[in-house]
Structure formats: structure tokens, C-alpha cells
PDB file of C-alpha atoms in Angstrom:
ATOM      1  CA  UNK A  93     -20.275  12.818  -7.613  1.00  0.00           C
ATOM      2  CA  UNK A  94     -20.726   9.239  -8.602  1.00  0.00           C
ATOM      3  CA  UNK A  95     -17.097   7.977  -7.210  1.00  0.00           C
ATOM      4  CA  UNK A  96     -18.517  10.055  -3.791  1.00  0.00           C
ATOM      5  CA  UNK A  97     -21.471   8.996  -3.803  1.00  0.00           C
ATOM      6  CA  UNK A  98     -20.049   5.196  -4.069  1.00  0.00           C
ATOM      7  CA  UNK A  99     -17.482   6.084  -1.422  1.00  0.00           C
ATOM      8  CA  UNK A 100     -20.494   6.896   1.197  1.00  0.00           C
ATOM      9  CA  UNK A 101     -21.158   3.181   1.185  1.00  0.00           C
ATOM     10  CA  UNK A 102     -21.001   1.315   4.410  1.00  0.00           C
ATOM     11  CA  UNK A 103     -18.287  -1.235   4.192  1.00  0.00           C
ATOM     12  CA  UNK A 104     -19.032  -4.854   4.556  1.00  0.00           C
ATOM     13  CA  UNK A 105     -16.619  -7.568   5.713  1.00  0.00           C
ATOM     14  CA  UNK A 106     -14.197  -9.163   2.897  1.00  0.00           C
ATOM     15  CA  UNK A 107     -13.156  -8.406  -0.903  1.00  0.00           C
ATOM     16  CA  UNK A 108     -16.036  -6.741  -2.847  1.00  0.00           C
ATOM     17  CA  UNK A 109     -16.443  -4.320  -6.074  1.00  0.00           C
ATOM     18  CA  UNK A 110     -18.494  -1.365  -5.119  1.00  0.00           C
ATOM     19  CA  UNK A 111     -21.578  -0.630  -7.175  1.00  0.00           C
ATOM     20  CA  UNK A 112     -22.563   0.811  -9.718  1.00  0.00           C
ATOM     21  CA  UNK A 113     -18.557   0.174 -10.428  1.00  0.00           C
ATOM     22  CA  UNK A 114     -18.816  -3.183 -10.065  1.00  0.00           C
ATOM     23  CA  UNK A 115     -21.099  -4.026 -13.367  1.00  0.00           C
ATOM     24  CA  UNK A 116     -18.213  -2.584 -15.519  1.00  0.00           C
ATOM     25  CA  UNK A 117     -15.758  -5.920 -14.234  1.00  0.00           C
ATOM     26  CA  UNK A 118     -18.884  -7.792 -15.562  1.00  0.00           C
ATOM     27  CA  UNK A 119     -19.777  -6.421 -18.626  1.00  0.00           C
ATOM     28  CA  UNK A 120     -16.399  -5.132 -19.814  1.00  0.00           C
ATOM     29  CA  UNK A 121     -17.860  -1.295 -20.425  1.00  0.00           C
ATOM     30  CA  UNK A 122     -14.566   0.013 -18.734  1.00  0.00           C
ATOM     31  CA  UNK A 123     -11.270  -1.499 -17.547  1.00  0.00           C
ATOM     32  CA  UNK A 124     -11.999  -0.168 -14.038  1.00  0.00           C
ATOM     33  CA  UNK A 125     -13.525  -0.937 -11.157  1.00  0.00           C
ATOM     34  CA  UNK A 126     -13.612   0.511  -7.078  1.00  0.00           C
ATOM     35  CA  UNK A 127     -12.305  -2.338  -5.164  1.00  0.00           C
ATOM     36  CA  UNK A 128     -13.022  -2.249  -0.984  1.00  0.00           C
ATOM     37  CA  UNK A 129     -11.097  -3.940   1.390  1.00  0.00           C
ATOM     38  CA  UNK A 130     -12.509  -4.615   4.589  1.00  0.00           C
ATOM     39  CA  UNK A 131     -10.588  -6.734   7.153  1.00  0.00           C
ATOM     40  CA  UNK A 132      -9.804  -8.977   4.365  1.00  0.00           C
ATOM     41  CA  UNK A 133      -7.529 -11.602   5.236  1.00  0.00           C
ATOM     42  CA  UNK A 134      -7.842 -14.048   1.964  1.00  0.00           C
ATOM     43  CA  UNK A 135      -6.114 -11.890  -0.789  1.00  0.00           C
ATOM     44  CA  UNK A 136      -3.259 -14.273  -2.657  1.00  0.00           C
ATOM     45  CA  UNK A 137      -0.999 -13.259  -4.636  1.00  0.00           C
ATOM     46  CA  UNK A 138      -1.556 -12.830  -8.347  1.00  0.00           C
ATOM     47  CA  UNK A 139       0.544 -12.622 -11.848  1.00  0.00           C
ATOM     48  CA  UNK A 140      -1.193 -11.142 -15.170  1.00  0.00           C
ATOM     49  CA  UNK A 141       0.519 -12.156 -18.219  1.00  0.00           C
ATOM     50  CA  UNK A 142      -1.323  -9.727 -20.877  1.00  0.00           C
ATOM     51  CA  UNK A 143      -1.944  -6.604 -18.581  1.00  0.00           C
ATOM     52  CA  UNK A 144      -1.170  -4.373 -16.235  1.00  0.00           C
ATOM     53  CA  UNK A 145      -2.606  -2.678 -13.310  1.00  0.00           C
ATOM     54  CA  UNK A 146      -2.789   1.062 -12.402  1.00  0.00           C
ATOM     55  CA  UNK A 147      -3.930   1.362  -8.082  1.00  0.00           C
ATOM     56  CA  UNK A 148      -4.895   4.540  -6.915  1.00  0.00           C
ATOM     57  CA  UNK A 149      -5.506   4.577  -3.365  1.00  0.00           C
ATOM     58  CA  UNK A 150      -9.161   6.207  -2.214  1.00  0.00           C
ATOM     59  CA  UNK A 151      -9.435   5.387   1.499  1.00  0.00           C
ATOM     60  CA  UNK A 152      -7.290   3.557   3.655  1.00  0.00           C
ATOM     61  CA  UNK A 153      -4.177   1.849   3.369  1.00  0.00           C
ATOM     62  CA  UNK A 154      -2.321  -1.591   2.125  1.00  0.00           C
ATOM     63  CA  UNK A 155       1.082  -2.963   2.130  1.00  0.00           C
ATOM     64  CA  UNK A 156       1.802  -4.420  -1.382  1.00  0.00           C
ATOM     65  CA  UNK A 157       4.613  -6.928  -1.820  1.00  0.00           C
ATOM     66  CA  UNK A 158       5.817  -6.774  -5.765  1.00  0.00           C
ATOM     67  CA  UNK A 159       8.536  -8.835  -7.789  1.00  0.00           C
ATOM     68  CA  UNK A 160       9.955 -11.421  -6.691  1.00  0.00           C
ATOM     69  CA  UNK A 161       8.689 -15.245  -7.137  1.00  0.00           C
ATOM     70  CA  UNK A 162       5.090 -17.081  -6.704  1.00  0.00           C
ATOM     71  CA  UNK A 163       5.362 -19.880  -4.417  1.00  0.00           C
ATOM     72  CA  UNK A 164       4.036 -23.073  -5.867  1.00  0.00           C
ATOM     73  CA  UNK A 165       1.824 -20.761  -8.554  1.00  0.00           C
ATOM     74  CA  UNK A 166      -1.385 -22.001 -10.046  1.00  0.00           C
ATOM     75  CA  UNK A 167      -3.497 -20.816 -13.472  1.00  0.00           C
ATOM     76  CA  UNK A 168      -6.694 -19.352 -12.466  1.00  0.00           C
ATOM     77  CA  UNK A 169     -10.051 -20.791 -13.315  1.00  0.00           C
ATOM     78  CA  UNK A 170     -11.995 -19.540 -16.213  1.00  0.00           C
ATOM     79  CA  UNK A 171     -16.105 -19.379 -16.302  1.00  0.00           C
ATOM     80  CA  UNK A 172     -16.104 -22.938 -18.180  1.00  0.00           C
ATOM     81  CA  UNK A 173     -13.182 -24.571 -15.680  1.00  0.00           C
ATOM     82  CA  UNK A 174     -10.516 -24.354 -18.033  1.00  0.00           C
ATOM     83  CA  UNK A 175      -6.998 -23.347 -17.147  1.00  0.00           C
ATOM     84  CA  UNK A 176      -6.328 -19.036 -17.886  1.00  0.00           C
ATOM     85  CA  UNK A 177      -2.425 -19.438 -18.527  1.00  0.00           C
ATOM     86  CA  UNK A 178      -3.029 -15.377 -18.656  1.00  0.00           C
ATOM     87  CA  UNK A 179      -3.587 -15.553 -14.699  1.00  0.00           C
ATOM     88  CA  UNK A 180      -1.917 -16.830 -12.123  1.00  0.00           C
ATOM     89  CA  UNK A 181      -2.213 -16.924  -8.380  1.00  0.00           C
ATOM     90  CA  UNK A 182      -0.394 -17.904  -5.378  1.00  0.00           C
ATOM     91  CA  UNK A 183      -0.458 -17.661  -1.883  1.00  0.00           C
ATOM     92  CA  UNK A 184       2.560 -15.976  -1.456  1.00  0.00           C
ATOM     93  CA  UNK A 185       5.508 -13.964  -2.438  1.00  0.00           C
ATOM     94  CA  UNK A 186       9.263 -15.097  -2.136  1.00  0.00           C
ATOM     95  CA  UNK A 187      12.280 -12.331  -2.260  1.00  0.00           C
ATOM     96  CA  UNK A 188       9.438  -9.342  -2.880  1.00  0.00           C
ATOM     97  CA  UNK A 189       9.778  -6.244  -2.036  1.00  0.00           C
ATOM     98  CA  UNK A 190       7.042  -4.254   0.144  1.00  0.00           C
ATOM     99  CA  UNK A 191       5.450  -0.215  -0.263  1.00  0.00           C
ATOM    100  CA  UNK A 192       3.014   0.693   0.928  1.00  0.00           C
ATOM    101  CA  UNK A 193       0.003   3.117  -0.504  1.00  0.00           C
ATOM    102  CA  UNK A 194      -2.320   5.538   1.174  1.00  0.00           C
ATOM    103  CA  UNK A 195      -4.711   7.804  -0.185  1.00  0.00           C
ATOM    104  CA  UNK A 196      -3.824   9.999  -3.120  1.00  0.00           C
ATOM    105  CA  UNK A 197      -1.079   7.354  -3.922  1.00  0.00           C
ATOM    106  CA  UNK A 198      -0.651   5.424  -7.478  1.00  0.00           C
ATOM    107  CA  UNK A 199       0.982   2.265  -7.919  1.00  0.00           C
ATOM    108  CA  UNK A 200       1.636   0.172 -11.069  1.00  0.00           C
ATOM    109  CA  UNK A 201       2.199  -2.766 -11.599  1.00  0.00           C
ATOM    110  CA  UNK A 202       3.463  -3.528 -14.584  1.00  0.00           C
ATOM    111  CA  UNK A 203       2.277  -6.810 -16.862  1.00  0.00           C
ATOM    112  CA  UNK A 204       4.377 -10.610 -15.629  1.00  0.00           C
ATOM    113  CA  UNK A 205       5.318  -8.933 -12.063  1.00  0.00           C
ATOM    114  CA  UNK A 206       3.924 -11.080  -8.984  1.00  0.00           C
ATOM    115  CA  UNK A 207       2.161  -8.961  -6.548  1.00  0.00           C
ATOM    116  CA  UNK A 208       0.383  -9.210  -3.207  1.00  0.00           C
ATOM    117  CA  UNK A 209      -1.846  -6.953  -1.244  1.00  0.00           C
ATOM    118  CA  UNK A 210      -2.229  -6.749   2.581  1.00  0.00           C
ATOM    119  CA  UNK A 211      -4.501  -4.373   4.318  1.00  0.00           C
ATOM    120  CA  UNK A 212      -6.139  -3.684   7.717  1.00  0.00           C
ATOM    121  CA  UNK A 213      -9.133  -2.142   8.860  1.00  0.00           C
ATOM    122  CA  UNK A 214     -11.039  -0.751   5.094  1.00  0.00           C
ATOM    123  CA  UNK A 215      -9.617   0.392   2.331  1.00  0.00           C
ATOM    124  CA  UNK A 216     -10.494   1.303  -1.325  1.00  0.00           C
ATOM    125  CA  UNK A 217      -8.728   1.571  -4.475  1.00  0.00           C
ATOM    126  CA  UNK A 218      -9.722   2.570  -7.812  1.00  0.00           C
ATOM    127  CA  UNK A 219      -8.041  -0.446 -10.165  1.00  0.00           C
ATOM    128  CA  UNK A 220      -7.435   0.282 -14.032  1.00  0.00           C
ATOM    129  CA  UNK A 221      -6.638  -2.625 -15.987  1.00  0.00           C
ATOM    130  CA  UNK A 222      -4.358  -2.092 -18.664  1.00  0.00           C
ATOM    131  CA  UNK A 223      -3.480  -4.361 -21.786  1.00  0.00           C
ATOM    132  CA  UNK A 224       0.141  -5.347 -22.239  1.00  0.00           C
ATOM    133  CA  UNK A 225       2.380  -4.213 -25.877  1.00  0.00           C
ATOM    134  CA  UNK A 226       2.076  -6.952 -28.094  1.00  0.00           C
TER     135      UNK A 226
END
């Protein structure tokens, strides 16, 4: 009841974590979070070095571009300004391949694999992050 209840919400322009979901990314109670998508246009693309993540499609629908190369790749930022050699980001994918996912669909993406996500209109996802084999 709480994922419907959450799903009820009345999107708002841009990237955003739903609540009550959203507190878990913050406090680190669960490795998942409902992600919405509304007419976002400022996604880049994105490489995790020590996990993985598991998509499941809610509402909606997005073209993801996976493999491939990041173009002219950067480490993300962490809270103190320092470099996270665990993240990186991009604006784009070179020689990626594109699916696409709609609801009831699952898509991972495994640990070191560039990927890129497109939508239009609103979409949401339930994202699971998963820690690499070490």
C-alpha cells in the first residue's frame, strides 16, 4: 500500500526521489529508492565502479543506452568536494546500445558498465543498488 500510496503522487517537473522512499538514499536504511522522471531533460550518463543497479519500471517509459564508452568522463563529487573514483559521469554515451523499459520491465545493469537514461513525459522506477563481488 505504501509503494501505491507513493505512486498517487502528483508529479513535479525534473529528477526527484519520491517520499517516504526518498529518506532511505539519505540515511542508508535500504539500497532502494522510487525514482520519478518528469520531462527530465538533464540526466548524464553514469559509471559505478563498486555496484550495480537493478530498474524495475513502475509507470512510464525510458530509453536506456548501456555499454559502450563515456565521453570525456568525470569522478563525481563527494559531500566534502573530494573526487569519488567509485562514480563517474558523463554526458554521453559512444558505441552504446539502446532498450527500452516499460512497466513491469527489469533491467540490470551490471557494476563498470556506462549507462544513460532518456525519458519523456513521467516515469518511475523502483532502483536497487547492489554491491559489486569483491
Amino acid at each position: 500500500q505504501l509503494v501505491d500510496n507513493t505512486l498517487k503522487t502528483i508529479p513535479t517537473p525534473g529528477k526527484r526521489l519520491i517520499e517516504p522512499f526518498a529518506k532511505f538514499a539519505t540515511d542508508n536504511t535500504l539500497p532502494m529508492i522510487i525514482l520519478e522522471d518528469n520531462e527530465a531533460t538533464d540526466n548524464v550518463a553514469e559509471l559505478h565502479v563498486v555496484e550495480g543497479d537493478l530498474w524495475y519500471c513502475l509507470q512510464g517509459e525510458a530509453k536506456f543506452v548501456l555499454g559502450g564508452e563515456l565521453v570525456d568522463p568525470y569522478a563525481n563529487k563527494n559531500a566534502d568536494g573530494s573526487e569519488n573514483k567509485n562514480e563517474w559521469k558523463a554526458k554521453s554515451i559512444k558505441n552504446g546500445e539502446e532498450m527500452a523499459i516499460k512497466p513491469g520491465d527489469w533491467l540490470w545493469i551490471p557494476p563498470n558498465q556506462p549507462h544513460h537514461r532518456f525519458t519523456k513525459g513521467t516515469s518511475r522506477f523502483v532502483m536497487i543498488k547492489i554491491p559489486a563481488k569483491r
